[in-house]
Amino acid sequence: MMSEEVETTTPEYWLKRWEDNQIGWHKDTVNRFLIKYADELTQGRSSLRVFVPLCGKSLDLLWLADQGYNVVGVELAKQAVEDFFQESKLTFKLEKVKIVAASDPIDVYKCVEKQITIFCCDLFALTAEDAGGEFDAIWDRGSLSAVQPGVGDRGKRYTKHMRSLLAADGRYMLESHHYELDRGNKPPASISEELRREIYGEDFIIKELEVESFAEDPNRQGLSFAYNRHYHLFTPKAN
């Protein structure tokens, strides 16, 4: 039997969560902090390319597209991608695309009605070249938390990958959690200030935007313990 640490870092774990509809992280509303800080993320620019890692079936994709941005997501679970289009009442064209890091062609879903493209593959396999170039902005609403950045070198590997996808003048916004108890390696991961600096500090300038505390109402969002949600903006450091 696999240990919890190994289990939560495998594709099978997340595919099973989608299969069993254990997707408590999904919200039926657009993230209000994305709306609040969108101008800082995009620097007030229009017609940008925005990347959403491990996008699931997030309504944030729709909102970003409706602001006029060209939105690109990546998601491992085919069910999540197809649920997004079905529930949003959108149609798509399915293409098989060869990328360097995958032996077989991957599925790419291109929305007919809006500027939304979703690559169905391993996040780490997708390069900027595969995606049509570097991105002007990245919105990370739960992707870092899902990859268990405190396990081995996963955190640094993740942030290096995000940097490789982001343009030199781009910006990257992160939502992360910090808990007041040790939950081991159960996702979503708890991200301390120390870990955040360790994995982002080499490549990014870190700016804290806001902290939302659930200490007074720990049962909110379905969790039985107190925690905070943190919002940070990252600007790439000059090479």
Coordinates of C-alpha atoms in Angstrom, one line a residue:
M1 CA 0.0 0.0 0.0
M2 CA 1.3 3.5 -0.9
S3 CA 2.1 5.9 1.9
E4 CA -0.1 9.1 2.1
E5 CA 2.9 11.2 0.9
V6 CA 3.3 9.2 -2.2
E7 CA -0.4 8.8 -2.8
T8 CA -1.2 12.6 -2.8
T9 CA 1.6 13.4 -5.3
T10 CA 0.5 10.9 -8.0
P11 CA -1.7 11.5 -11.0
E12 CA -3.9 8.5 -9.9
Y13 CA -4.7 10.3 -6.6
W14 CA -6.2 13.3 -8.4
L15 CA -7.9 11.4 -11.1
K16 CA -9.6 9.3 -8.4
R17 CA -10.7 12.5 -6.7
W18 CA -12.4 13.7 -9.9
E19 CA -13.9 10.3 -10.5
D20 CA -15.4 10.1 -7.0
N21 CA -16.5 13.8 -7.2
Q22 CA -14.3 14.6 -4.2
I23 CA -13.6 18.1 -5.4
G24 CA -14.2 20.3 -2.4
W25 CA -11.7 22.9 -3.8
H26 CA -14.0 23.7 -6.7
K27 CA -16.2 26.8 -6.3
D28 CA -19.3 27.8 -8.2
T29 CA -18.3 31.4 -8.2
V30 CA -15.5 33.5 -9.7
N31 CA -12.7 34.0 -7.1
R32 CA -13.3 37.4 -5.7
F33 CA -9.6 38.1 -5.1
L34 CA -8.9 37.5 -8.7
I35 CA -11.5 40.2 -9.5
K36 CA -10.1 42.5 -6.8
Y37 CA -6.5 42.3 -7.9
A38 CA -6.9 41.7 -11.6
D39 CA -5.5 45.1 -12.6
E40 CA -2.3 44.4 -10.6
L41 CA -2.0 41.0 -12.2
T42 CA -2.4 42.3 -15.7
Q43 CA -0.9 45.7 -15.1
G44 CA -4.0 47.2 -16.7
R45 CA -3.0 45.8 -20.1
S46 CA -5.5 44.3 -22.5
S47 CA -5.3 41.4 -24.9
L48 CA -3.0 39.4 -22.7
R49 CA -2.3 35.7 -22.6
V50 CA -3.2 34.3 -19.1
F51 CA -2.2 30.9 -17.8
V52 CA -4.2 29.0 -15.3
P53 CA -2.3 25.9 -14.0
L54 CA -4.4 22.9 -12.9
C55 CA -7.5 24.8 -13.8
G56 CA -10.1 22.0 -13.2
K57 CA -13.4 23.4 -14.2
S58 CA -12.9 26.8 -12.6
L59 CA -15.3 29.6 -13.6
D60 CA -12.2 31.9 -13.4
L61 CA -11.5 30.7 -16.9
L62 CA -14.7 32.2 -18.1
W63 CA -14.3 35.5 -16.2
L64 CA -10.8 36.0 -17.6
A65 CA -11.9 35.3 -21.1
D66 CA -14.8 37.7 -20.7
Q67 CA -12.3 40.4 -19.8
G68 CA -10.8 40.0 -23.3
Y69 CA -7.8 37.8 -22.3
N70 CA -6.6 34.8 -24.2
V71 CA -6.8 32.1 -21.5
V72 CA -4.8 28.9 -21.5
G73 CA -5.3 26.2 -18.8
V74 CA -3.7 22.9 -18.1
E75 CA -5.5 20.1 -16.4
L76 CA -4.6 16.4 -15.9
A77 CA -8.2 15.1 -15.5
K78 CA -10.1 14.8 -18.8
Q79 CA -13.4 14.7 -16.8
A80 CA -12.7 18.1 -15.3
V81 CA -12.1 19.6 -18.8
E82 CA -15.2 18.2 -20.3
D83 CA -17.3 19.1 -17.3
F84 CA -16.1 22.7 -17.7
F85 CA -17.4 22.9 -21.3
Q86 CA -20.6 21.1 -20.5
E87 CA -21.5 23.1 -17.4
S88 CA -20.5 26.4 -19.1
K89 CA -22.6 25.5 -22.1
L90 CA -19.6 26.0 -24.4
T91 CA -18.5 23.9 -27.3
F92 CA -14.9 22.9 -28.2
K93 CA -12.8 21.5 -30.9
L94 CA -10.6 18.6 -29.8
E95 CA -7.1 18.4 -31.3
K96 CA -4.3 15.8 -30.8
V97 CA -1.0 17.7 -30.3
K98 CA 2.5 16.4 -29.9
I99 CA 4.6 18.0 -27.2
V100 CA 8.3 17.3 -26.5
A101 CA 7.9 15.9 -23.0
A102 CA 5.1 13.4 -23.8
S103 CA 5.6 10.2 -25.8
D104 CA 2.0 10.2 -27.2
P105 CA 0.0 13.2 -28.5
I106 CA -2.1 15.0 -25.9
D107 CA -5.6 16.3 -26.0
V108 CA -6.1 20.0 -26.5
Y109 CA -9.6 21.5 -26.1
K110 CA -10.1 24.7 -28.0
C111 CA -13.3 26.7 -27.1
V112 CA -15.4 27.7 -30.1
E113 CA -17.1 30.7 -28.5
K114 CA -14.4 32.2 -26.3
Q115 CA -10.6 32.5 -26.2
I116 CA -10.1 29.5 -23.9
T117 CA -7.7 26.6 -24.6
I118 CA -7.1 23.7 -22.1
F119 CA -4.2 21.3 -22.5
C120 CA -5.1 17.9 -20.9
C121 CA -1.7 16.7 -19.7
D122 CA 0.9 16.7 -16.9
L123 CA 1.5 20.3 -15.9
F124 CA 5.3 19.8 -15.8
A125 CA 5.3 18.5 -19.4
L126 CA 3.9 21.7 -20.9
T127 CA 6.5 24.2 -22.1
A128 CA 6.0 27.8 -23.3
E129 CA 6.8 26.6 -26.8
D130 CA 4.1 24.0 -26.6
A131 CA 1.6 26.6 -25.4
G132 CA 2.4 29.1 -28.1
G133 CA 4.8 31.3 -26.2
E134 CA 5.4 32.8 -22.8
F135 CA 2.5 34.2 -20.8
D136 CA 1.8 37.7 -19.7
A137 CA 0.1 36.6 -16.5
I138 CA -0.4 33.5 -14.3
W139 CA -3.3 33.0 -12.0
D140 CA -2.5 30.1 -9.5
R141 CA -5.6 29.5 -7.4
G142 CA -4.7 26.1 -6.0
S143 CA -2.2 24.5 -8.3
L144 CA 0.8 25.0 -6.0
S145 CA -1.1 23.7 -3.0
A146 CA -2.0 20.5 -5.0
V147 CA 1.5 19.6 -6.0
Q148 CA 2.7 19.3 -2.4
P149 CA 5.6 21.8 -2.6
G150 CA 7.1 20.7 0.8
V151 CA 7.8 17.2 -0.4
G152 CA 11.3 16.8 -1.7
D153 CA 12.3 19.3 -4.4
R154 CA 8.7 19.6 -5.7
G155 CA 8.3 23.2 -4.6
K156 CA 11.4 24.6 -6.3
R157 CA 10.8 22.4 -9.4
Y158 CA 7.3 24.0 -9.6
T159 CA 8.3 27.6 -9.2
K160 CA 11.1 27.1 -11.8
H161 CA 8.5 25.7 -14.2
M162 CA 6.2 28.7 -13.6
R163 CA 9.1 31.1 -14.3
S164 CA 9.9 29.3 -17.5
L165 CA 6.3 30.0 -18.6
L166 CA 6.1 33.6 -17.6
A167 CA 7.3 36.5 -19.7
A168 CA 10.0 38.7 -18.3
D169 CA 7.5 41.6 -17.9
G170 CA 4.7 39.3 -16.7
R171 CA 3.1 38.9 -13.3
Y172 CA 2.0 35.9 -11.3
M173 CA -0.7 35.8 -8.6
L174 CA -1.0 33.0 -6.0
E175 CA -3.6 31.9 -3.6
S176 CA -2.2 29.7 -0.8
H177 CA -3.2 28.3 2.6
H178 CA -1.6 28.2 5.9
Y179 CA -3.0 26.1 8.7
E180 CA -2.7 26.3 12.5
L181 CA -2.1 22.6 12.8
D182 CA 0.0 19.9 11.2
R183 CA -2.0 18.0 8.5
G184 CA 0.9 16.1 7.2
N185 CA 0.8 15.9 3.4
K186 CA -2.9 16.1 3.0
P187 CA -3.8 18.5 0.2
P188 CA -4.2 21.4 -0.1
A189 CA -0.8 21.9 1.3
S190 CA 0.0 24.4 4.0
I191 CA 2.4 27.1 2.7
S192 CA 4.5 28.9 5.3
E193 CA 6.2 32.2 4.7
E194 CA 9.5 30.4 5.0
L195 CA 8.6 27.8 2.3
R196 CA 7.2 30.5 0.1
R197 CA 10.5 32.5 0.3
E198 CA 12.5 29.4 -0.2
I199 CA 10.8 28.3 -3.4
Y200 CA 10.0 31.7 -5.0
G201 CA 12.8 33.9 -3.7
E202 CA 15.4 33.0 -6.2
D203 CA 13.4 33.9 -9.3
F204 CA 10.7 36.3 -8.1
I205 CA 10.1 39.5 -6.2
I206 CA 7.4 38.7 -3.7
K207 CA 4.6 41.1 -2.8
E208 CA 1.9 40.3 -0.2
L209 CA -1.5 41.4 -1.3
E210 CA -3.9 40.3 1.4
V211 CA -4.5 37.7 4.1
E212 CA -8.0 36.3 4.7
S213 CA -8.4 34.7 8.1
F214 CA -10.9 32.0 9.0
A215 CA -9.9 31.8 12.7
E216 CA -13.3 33.1 13.9
D217 CA -15.3 30.8 11.7
P218 CA -13.2 27.7 11.1
N219 CA -16.1 25.7 9.7
R220 CA -16.4 28.0 6.7
Q221 CA -15.4 26.3 3.5
G222 CA -16.0 22.9 5.0
L223 CA -12.9 22.7 7.2
S224 CA -13.1 22.1 10.9
F225 CA -9.9 24.0 11.9
A226 CA -8.7 27.5 11.6
Y227 CA -6.6 28.6 8.7
N228 CA -5.6 31.6 6.6
R229 CA -5.7 32.2 2.9
H230 CA -2.8 34.3 1.5
Y231 CA -2.6 36.2 -1.7
H232 CA 0.7 37.2 -3.2
L233 CA 1.9 38.8 -6.4
F234 CA 5.2 37.7 -8.0
T235 CA 7.3 39.7 -10.4
P236 CA 10.2 38.0 -12.2
K237 CA 13.7 39.1 -11.2
A238 CA 16.0 40.3 -13.9
N239 CA 18.3 37.6 -15.2

